[in-house]
Each structure stands twice: as C-alpha cells, then as structure tokens.
Amino acid sequence: KQVVFFQPFLRFDALAWGGMVALLARMPGGIARWRDRARMSFFAVGCPMGAWMLLYGDCWAGHPFTLTLGLAFVAWAFAGMLALVLAGEGWTAVFRSRLLGILGRYSYGIYLFRPVVEGGLTLLLRGLGLYEAHPRSNPLGLDSQGIPAIGGSYAPGVLLYGAAVLAISSVLAFLSWHLYEKWFLRLKERFQTA
C-alpha cells in the first residue's frame, strides 16, 4: 500500500506558530518578554531537528516521523527564531537586513510559482528527451530526480535545473508583486484594525 503525503496545503502548524508569534508580539511587554522561551524553543527544538536531518540525509523528508511531528517541530523551531529576530537578539541581525526585507516581497510568490515552474520545466525536458524516469521521483515525476548525469555526475544537471527553476520563479514572483499584489496591499489602508 502506497501513501502519498503532500504537505504544503495540509500543514497548518507553521501558520499556527507564526500566528502565535504575532499574538505574543502584540501582548503587553511585547516579544522581548518571551525572549528566553524563544531562545529555548529555537535551540532545544531546532538542534535535534537539524541532527535528525543530518542523520537521515535525503531520507528525512519522507520518514513517517518527519511527515507527522517532525515538520511541526521544524515550524516550532523557526517560530522561536522569528521571535528572537523580532526581539532584537544580537545574532539575528542578519535577518533584519534591508536585502532580506526586499526579498521578502517576492518570497511568497517564489514559493507559489516554484512547483508550477518545476512541473513545466520537467514536462519540457521530457518533451526534449532530456529527462529520465527515476524511482525516487515524486508521484507525478515532476521534480529534479530524473535529470540525467552530465559528465558522469548528476550535480551539474540538478544545479542547472535548480537555477532555472529559481530564476523563472523569481521573475514570475517579481511580476506578480509589481503588477498584482502591491495594489491589493494598498487596500489595507482603507480598513481599521483593532
């Protein structure tokens, strides 16, 4: 019996943790009040999850623990890091950089467009005869697992494939932001907040 998991639309935990951090930031005393707990969350949960990823290598993503509690723990660790960034923890200054603020405008678009671009690029490569079936591909086979070896190594093909997916997704996210999203974000000024 084969079970297929597809996390992005079924995983609510990351949104819940992010919402909790937003609520804590609005409480009296703000997020700084929660700094010690956030530091503990990030290190006590993030370090074991990092070790889990390193221990299992490529297999960690499909492991039953990862698909159930593991991703919730990853979301918990990143919520701790987000709280530390908001609290102004010294080592998190890199996450408050202007460059990351600019990239943040486009990151959600990249997240949304990447699977579509990856699938389209895979279909194009299949049509050109440059894609091989691979047993580790996702159920639709729309990923980099079928990229053929170049010069005896899969690395160049996978790197080129990844760079192409990132470049195309980034262009689409840029266009989406400037032609669509930012105009809707301006509407928020017309609504009162509590």
Short mmCIF file of C-alpha atoms in Angstrom, two decimals, residues 31-164:
data_model
loop_
_atom_site.label_atom_id
_atom_site.label_comp_id
_atom_site.label_asym_id
_atom_site.label_seq_id
_atom_site.Cartn_x
_atom_site.Cartn_y
_atom_site.Cartn_z
CA ILE A 31 8.01 39.81 22.20
CA ALA A 32 11.00 40.79 24.37
CA ARG A 33 9.09 39.34 27.34
CA TRP A 34 9.25 35.93 25.63
CA ARG A 35 12.91 36.09 24.56
CA ASP A 36 14.17 33.34 26.91
CA ARG A 37 11.42 30.93 25.90
CA ALA A 38 12.00 31.74 22.24
CA ARG A 39 15.73 31.07 22.60
CA MET A 40 14.97 27.75 24.30
CA SER A 41 12.46 26.84 21.55
CA PHE A 42 14.89 27.60 18.78
CA PHE A 43 17.89 25.77 20.22
CA ALA A 44 16.20 22.93 22.15
CA VAL A 45 13.90 22.03 19.26
CA GLY A 46 15.94 23.23 16.28
CA CYS A 47 19.20 21.46 17.15
CA PRO A 48 17.65 17.96 17.49
CA MET A 49 15.70 18.51 14.26
CA GLY A 50 18.89 19.63 12.49
CA ALA A 51 20.62 16.49 13.78
CA TRP A 52 17.65 14.42 12.55
CA MET A 53 18.03 15.91 9.06
CA LEU A 54 21.77 15.29 9.01
CA LEU A 55 21.41 11.76 10.36
CA TYR A 56 18.85 10.68 7.77
CA GLY A 57 20.21 12.69 4.83
CA ASP A 58 17.93 12.50 1.80
CA CYS A 59 15.55 10.13 3.58
CA TRP A 60 14.49 12.50 6.38
CA ALA A 61 11.82 14.24 4.27
CA GLY A 62 9.85 11.06 3.59
CA HIS A 63 10.25 9.49 7.03
CA PRO A 64 6.92 8.99 8.87
CA PHE A 65 8.21 10.94 11.91
CA THR A 66 9.10 13.90 9.70
CA LEU A 67 5.74 13.84 7.96
CA THR A 68 3.87 13.88 11.27
CA LEU A 69 5.58 15.51 14.25
CA GLY A 70 8.87 16.41 12.58
CA LEU A 71 7.54 19.25 10.47
CA ALA A 72 5.63 20.60 13.46
CA PHE A 73 8.91 20.68 15.40
CA VAL A 74 10.64 22.45 12.49
CA ALA A 75 7.84 25.05 12.50
CA TRP A 76 8.22 25.41 16.29
CA ALA A 77 11.98 25.99 15.96
CA PHE A 78 11.50 28.61 13.25
CA ALA A 79 8.80 30.33 15.32
CA GLY A 80 11.39 30.61 18.09
CA MET A 81 13.87 32.11 15.64
CA LEU A 82 11.24 34.56 14.36
CA ALA A 83 10.53 35.66 17.93
CA LEU A 84 14.27 36.19 18.52
CA VAL A 85 14.53 38.29 15.37
CA LEU A 86 11.57 40.42 16.47
CA ALA A 87 13.04 40.75 19.97
CA GLY A 88 16.27 42.10 18.52
CA GLU A 89 18.54 39.24 19.60
CA GLY A 90 22.08 40.24 18.54
CA TRP A 91 23.00 37.28 16.35
CA THR A 92 19.76 37.60 14.38
CA ALA A 93 20.70 41.00 12.88
CA VAL A 94 21.32 39.34 9.51
CA PHE A 95 17.60 38.50 9.34
CA ARG A 96 16.70 42.18 9.73
CA SER A 97 18.81 43.30 6.77
CA ARG A 98 17.37 45.56 4.09
CA LEU A 99 18.16 42.98 1.39
CA LEU A 100 16.06 40.32 3.12
CA GLY A 101 13.26 42.86 3.51
CA ILE A 102 13.28 43.45 -0.23
CA LEU A 103 13.46 39.72 -0.99
CA GLY A 104 10.57 39.18 1.40
CA ARG A 105 8.27 40.92 -1.06
CA TYR A 106 8.91 38.19 -3.59
CA SER A 107 9.47 35.12 -1.41
CA TYR A 108 5.82 34.08 -1.23
CA GLY A 109 5.49 34.41 -4.99
CA ILE A 110 8.58 32.23 -5.44
CA TYR A 111 7.03 29.71 -3.04
CA LEU A 112 3.78 29.66 -5.03
CA PHE A 113 5.27 29.64 -8.53
CA ARG A 114 8.11 27.16 -7.90
CA PRO A 115 6.04 23.93 -8.10
CA VAL A 116 4.33 25.13 -11.28
CA VAL A 117 7.64 26.13 -12.87
CA GLU A 118 9.27 22.89 -11.73
CA GLY A 119 6.46 20.83 -13.27
CA GLY A 120 6.50 22.84 -16.50
CA LEU A 121 10.28 22.58 -16.81
CA THR A 122 10.13 18.84 -16.17
CA LEU A 123 7.49 18.40 -18.89
CA LEU A 124 9.60 20.49 -21.27
CA LEU A 125 12.71 18.41 -20.53
CA ARG A 126 10.70 15.22 -21.04
CA GLY A 127 9.48 16.51 -24.38
CA LEU A 128 13.08 17.24 -25.41
CA GLY A 129 14.17 13.78 -24.25
CA LEU A 130 16.41 15.21 -21.51
CA TYR A 131 14.61 13.69 -18.54
CA GLU A 132 14.89 10.11 -17.27
CA ALA A 133 12.38 8.32 -15.05
CA HIS A 134 13.79 7.89 -11.56
CA PRO A 135 12.39 5.63 -8.80
CA ARG A 136 12.74 8.40 -6.18
CA SER A 137 10.67 10.92 -8.15
CA ASN A 138 7.51 12.27 -6.58
CA PRO A 139 4.29 10.52 -7.69
CA LEU A 140 3.86 12.79 -10.72
CA GLY A 141 7.57 12.68 -11.58
CA LEU A 142 7.68 16.48 -11.66
CA ASP A 143 10.97 17.12 -9.91
CA SER A 144 14.73 17.10 -10.38
CA GLN A 145 15.11 13.36 -9.64
CA GLY A 146 15.05 12.48 -13.36
CA ILE A 147 17.75 14.88 -14.53
CA PRO A 148 20.36 12.86 -16.46
CA ALA A 149 24.01 12.70 -15.50
CA ILE A 150 26.35 15.17 -17.20
CA GLY A 151 29.95 14.03 -17.42
CA GLY A 152 29.23 11.13 -15.05
CA SER A 153 27.71 13.34 -12.33
CA TYR A 154 24.15 14.33 -11.56
CA ALA A 155 25.27 17.51 -9.77
CA PRO A 156 25.66 19.80 -12.84
CA GLY A 157 22.24 18.90 -14.23
CA VAL A 158 20.50 19.27 -10.89
CA LEU A 159 22.26 22.61 -10.24
CA LEU A 160 21.28 23.92 -13.68
CA TYR A 161 17.73 22.68 -13.19
CA GLY A 162 17.51 24.32 -9.75
CA ALA A 163 18.97 27.58 -11.04
CA ALA A 164 16.50 27.64 -13.93
#
